[in-house]
PDB file of C-alpha atoms in Angstrom:
ATOM      1  CA  MET A   1      27.703   8.004   8.429  1.00  0.00           C
ATOM      2  CA  LYS A   2      26.523   6.354   5.206  1.00  0.00           C
ATOM      3  CA  GLU A   3      28.195   3.091   6.268  1.00  0.00           C
ATOM      4  CA  LEU A   4      26.397   3.215   9.616  1.00  0.00           C
ATOM      5  CA  THR A   5      23.096   3.836   7.828  1.00  0.00           C
ATOM      6  CA  GLU A   6      23.680   0.843   5.550  1.00  0.00           C
ATOM      7  CA  CYS A   7      24.610  -1.319   8.548  1.00  0.00           C
ATOM      8  CA  LEU A   8      21.398  -0.355  10.339  1.00  0.00           C
ATOM      9  CA  ILE A   9      19.333  -1.087   7.230  1.00  0.00           C
ATOM     10  CA  LYS A  10      20.994  -4.489   6.776  1.00  0.00           C
ATOM     11  CA  SER A  11      20.264  -5.222  10.442  1.00  0.00           C
ATOM     12  CA  GLY A  12      16.566  -4.634   9.855  1.00  0.00           C
ATOM     13  CA  ALA A  13      16.110  -1.042  11.017  1.00  0.00           C
ATOM     14  CA  ASP A  14      12.796   0.480   9.949  1.00  0.00           C
ATOM     15  CA  ILE A  15      13.841   3.237   7.557  1.00  0.00           C
ATOM     16  CA  ASN A  16      10.367   4.761   7.664  1.00  0.00           C
ATOM     17  CA  ASN A  17      10.163   4.980  11.463  1.00  0.00           C
ATOM     18  CA  ILE A  18       9.352   8.456  12.726  1.00  0.00           C
ATOM     19  CA  ASN A  19      11.367   9.101  15.871  1.00  0.00           C
ATOM     20  CA  PHE A  20      10.290  12.209  17.752  1.00  0.00           C
ATOM     21  CA  GLU A  21       9.371  14.407  14.776  1.00  0.00           C
ATOM     22  CA  ARG A  22      11.127  13.414  11.561  1.00  0.00           C
ATOM     23  CA  SER A  23      11.582  10.277   9.515  1.00  0.00           C
ATOM     24  CA  PRO A  24      15.180   9.297   8.680  1.00  0.00           C
ATOM     25  CA  LEU A  25      14.599  10.514   5.113  1.00  0.00           C
ATOM     26  CA  ASN A  26      13.329  13.902   6.279  1.00  0.00           C
ATOM     27  CA  LEU A  27      16.229  14.192   8.729  1.00  0.00           C
ATOM     28  CA  SER A  28      18.673  13.624   5.874  1.00  0.00           C
ATOM     29  CA  ILE A  29      16.920  16.386   3.907  1.00  0.00           C
ATOM     30  CA  GLU A  30      16.869  18.730   6.895  1.00  0.00           C
ATOM     31  CA  LYS A  31      20.615  18.168   7.418  1.00  0.00           C
ATOM     32  CA  ASN A  32      21.354  18.360   3.663  1.00  0.00           C
ATOM     33  CA  ASN A  33      23.059  14.952   3.808  1.00  0.00           C
ATOM     34  CA  GLU A  34      22.788  13.695   0.242  1.00  0.00           C
ATOM     35  CA  ASP A  35      24.712  10.448   0.892  1.00  0.00           C
ATOM     36  CA  ILE A  36      22.244   9.265   3.535  1.00  0.00           C
ATOM     37  CA  PHE A  37      19.324  10.663   1.511  1.00  0.00           C
ATOM     38  CA  LEU A  38      20.336   8.552  -1.516  1.00  0.00           C
ATOM     39  CA  CYS A  39      21.044   5.493   0.628  1.00  0.00           C
ATOM     40  CA  LEU A  40      17.599   5.633   2.250  1.00  0.00           C
ATOM     41  CA  ILE A  41      15.719   6.075  -1.027  1.00  0.00           C
ATOM     42  CA  ASN A  42      17.756   3.358  -2.720  1.00  0.00           C
ATOM     43  CA  HIS A  43      16.767   1.027   0.129  1.00  0.00           C
ATOM     44  CA  GLY A  44      13.056   1.789  -0.234  1.00  0.00           C
ATOM     45  CA  ALA A  45      12.309   4.746   2.039  1.00  0.00           C
ATOM     46  CA  ASP A  46       8.798   6.110   1.526  1.00  0.00           C
ATOM     47  CA  VAL A  47       9.209   9.295  -0.542  1.00  0.00           C
ATOM     48  CA  ASN A  48       5.665  10.419   0.315  1.00  0.00           C
ATOM     49  CA  GLN A  49       5.597   9.833   4.084  1.00  0.00           C
ATOM     50  CA  MET A  50       4.450  12.816   6.131  1.00  0.00           C
ATOM     51  CA  ASP A  51       6.374  13.263   9.370  1.00  0.00           C
ATOM     52  CA  ARG A  52       5.036  14.486  12.711  1.00  0.00           C
ATOM     53  CA  ASN A  53       5.761  18.072  11.675  1.00  0.00           C
ATOM     54  CA  GLY A  54       3.433  17.547   8.721  1.00  0.00           C
ATOM     55  CA  ASP A  55       6.127  17.763   6.065  1.00  0.00           C
ATOM     56  CA  THR A  56       6.649  15.364   3.196  1.00  0.00           C
ATOM     57  CA  PRO A  57      10.155  14.792   1.858  1.00  0.00           C
ATOM     58  CA  LEU A  58       9.299  16.904  -1.199  1.00  0.00           C
ATOM     59  CA  THR A  59       7.911  19.858   0.753  1.00  0.00           C
ATOM     60  CA  LEU A  60      10.896  19.783   3.106  1.00  0.00           C
ATOM     61  CA  ALA A  61      13.371  19.644   0.188  1.00  0.00           C
ATOM     62  CA  ILE A  62      11.626  22.685  -1.305  1.00  0.00           C
ATOM     63  CA  ILE A  63      11.845  24.547   2.011  1.00  0.00           C
ATOM     64  CA  LYS A  64      15.566  23.634   2.159  1.00  0.00           C
ATOM     65  CA  LYS A  65      15.970  24.671  -1.509  1.00  0.00           C
ATOM     66  CA  ASN A  66      17.817  21.492  -2.446  1.00  0.00           C
ATOM     67  CA  LYS A  67      17.273  21.044  -6.184  1.00  0.00           C
ATOM     68  CA  ASN A  68      19.146  17.719  -6.366  1.00  0.00           C
ATOM     69  CA  MET A  69      16.950  16.193  -3.685  1.00  0.00           C
ATOM     70  CA  ILE A  70      13.790  17.616  -5.268  1.00  0.00           C
ATOM     71  CA  ASN A  71      14.714  16.100  -8.639  1.00  0.00           C
ATOM     72  CA  TYR A  72      15.565  12.735  -7.087  1.00  0.00           C
ATOM     73  CA  LEU A  73      12.361  12.599  -5.057  1.00  0.00           C
ATOM     74  CA  ILE A  74      10.196  13.312  -8.099  1.00  0.00           C
ATOM     75  CA  ASP A  75      12.153  10.799 -10.190  1.00  0.00           C
ATOM     76  CA  HIS A  76      11.472   8.208  -7.467  1.00  0.00           C
ATOM     77  CA  GLY A  77       7.735   8.707  -7.159  1.00  0.00           C
ATOM     78  CA  ALA A  78       7.188  11.685  -4.871  1.00  0.00           C
ATOM     79  CA  LYS A  79       3.659  12.977  -5.350  1.00  0.00           C
ATOM     80  CA  ILE A  80       4.086  16.391  -6.881  1.00  0.00           C
ATOM     81  CA  ASN A  81       0.665  17.595  -5.716  1.00  0.00           C
ATOM     82  CA  GLN A  82       0.665  16.155  -2.170  1.00  0.00           C
ATOM     83  CA  MET A  83      -0.127  18.843   0.403  1.00  0.00           C
ATOM     84  CA  ASN A  84       1.632  19.185   3.711  1.00  0.00           C
ATOM     85  CA  TYR A  85      -0.301  19.569   6.975  1.00  0.00           C
ATOM     86  CA  ARG A  86      -0.729  23.303   6.336  1.00  0.00           C
ATOM     87  CA  LYS A  87      -2.549  22.376   3.109  1.00  0.00           C
ATOM     88  CA  GLU A  88       0.308  23.843   1.050  1.00  0.00           C
ATOM     89  CA  LEU A  89       1.112  22.304  -2.295  1.00  0.00           C
ATOM     90  CA  PRO A  90       4.776  21.916  -3.266  1.00  0.00           C
ATOM     91  CA  LEU A  91       4.230  24.464  -6.053  1.00  0.00           C
ATOM     92  CA  ILE A  92       2.852  27.046  -3.592  1.00  0.00           C
ATOM     93  CA  LEU A  93       5.799  26.465  -1.248  1.00  0.00           C
ATOM     94  CA  ALA A  94       8.245  26.970  -4.116  1.00  0.00           C
ATOM     95  CA  MET A  95       6.444  30.163  -5.115  1.00  0.00           C
ATOM     96  CA  ASN A  96       6.408  31.445  -1.521  1.00  0.00           C
ATOM     97  CA  THR A  97      10.145  30.833  -1.165  1.00  0.00           C
ATOM     98  CA  LYS A  98      10.728  32.535  -4.533  1.00  0.00           C
ATOM     99  CA  TYR A  99      12.462  29.418  -5.839  1.00  0.00           C
ATOM    100  CA  ASP A 100      11.764  30.163  -9.508  1.00  0.00           C
ATOM    101  CA  ILE A 101      13.826  27.309 -10.957  1.00  0.00           C
ATOM    102  CA  ILE A 102      11.804  24.800  -8.951  1.00  0.00           C
ATOM    103  CA  VAL A 103       8.508  26.541  -9.724  1.00  0.00           C
ATOM    104  CA  LYS A 104       9.207  25.963 -13.421  1.00  0.00           C
ATOM    105  CA  TYR A 105      10.439  22.413 -12.776  1.00  0.00           C
ATOM    106  CA  LEU A 106       7.299  21.524 -10.797  1.00  0.00           C
ATOM    107  CA  ILE A 107       5.012  22.983 -13.473  1.00  0.00           C
ATOM    108  CA  ASP A 108       6.926  21.078 -16.168  1.00  0.00           C
ATOM    109  CA  HIS A 109       6.359  17.879 -14.158  1.00  0.00           C
ATOM    110  CA  GLY A 110       2.618  18.251 -13.706  1.00  0.00           C
ATOM    111  CA  ALA A 111       2.057  20.589 -10.767  1.00  0.00           C
TER     112      ALA A 111
END
């Protein structure tokens, strides 16, 4: 799947296109596909783009409780205090999901 993703990118596919509801980056987070997730970010996917469901990559990674993706998003410029469409901050989402490790991580990184 990663090879197909790279082929599409090399052919000029818009990696930030929102098809139906999710962006390719948010789909990779939703499906927990770290290979495609890394490929998209390394090719310039927008780490702050809100999809049609109103989720940013960071808020979706918090909902999915994927610490690796959360770390990578923040390391690559994800806005730690960007609200989703429900006006929820990433820190509030982490607290609501009782994801204590990420609550501490977000606070340590400026939330």
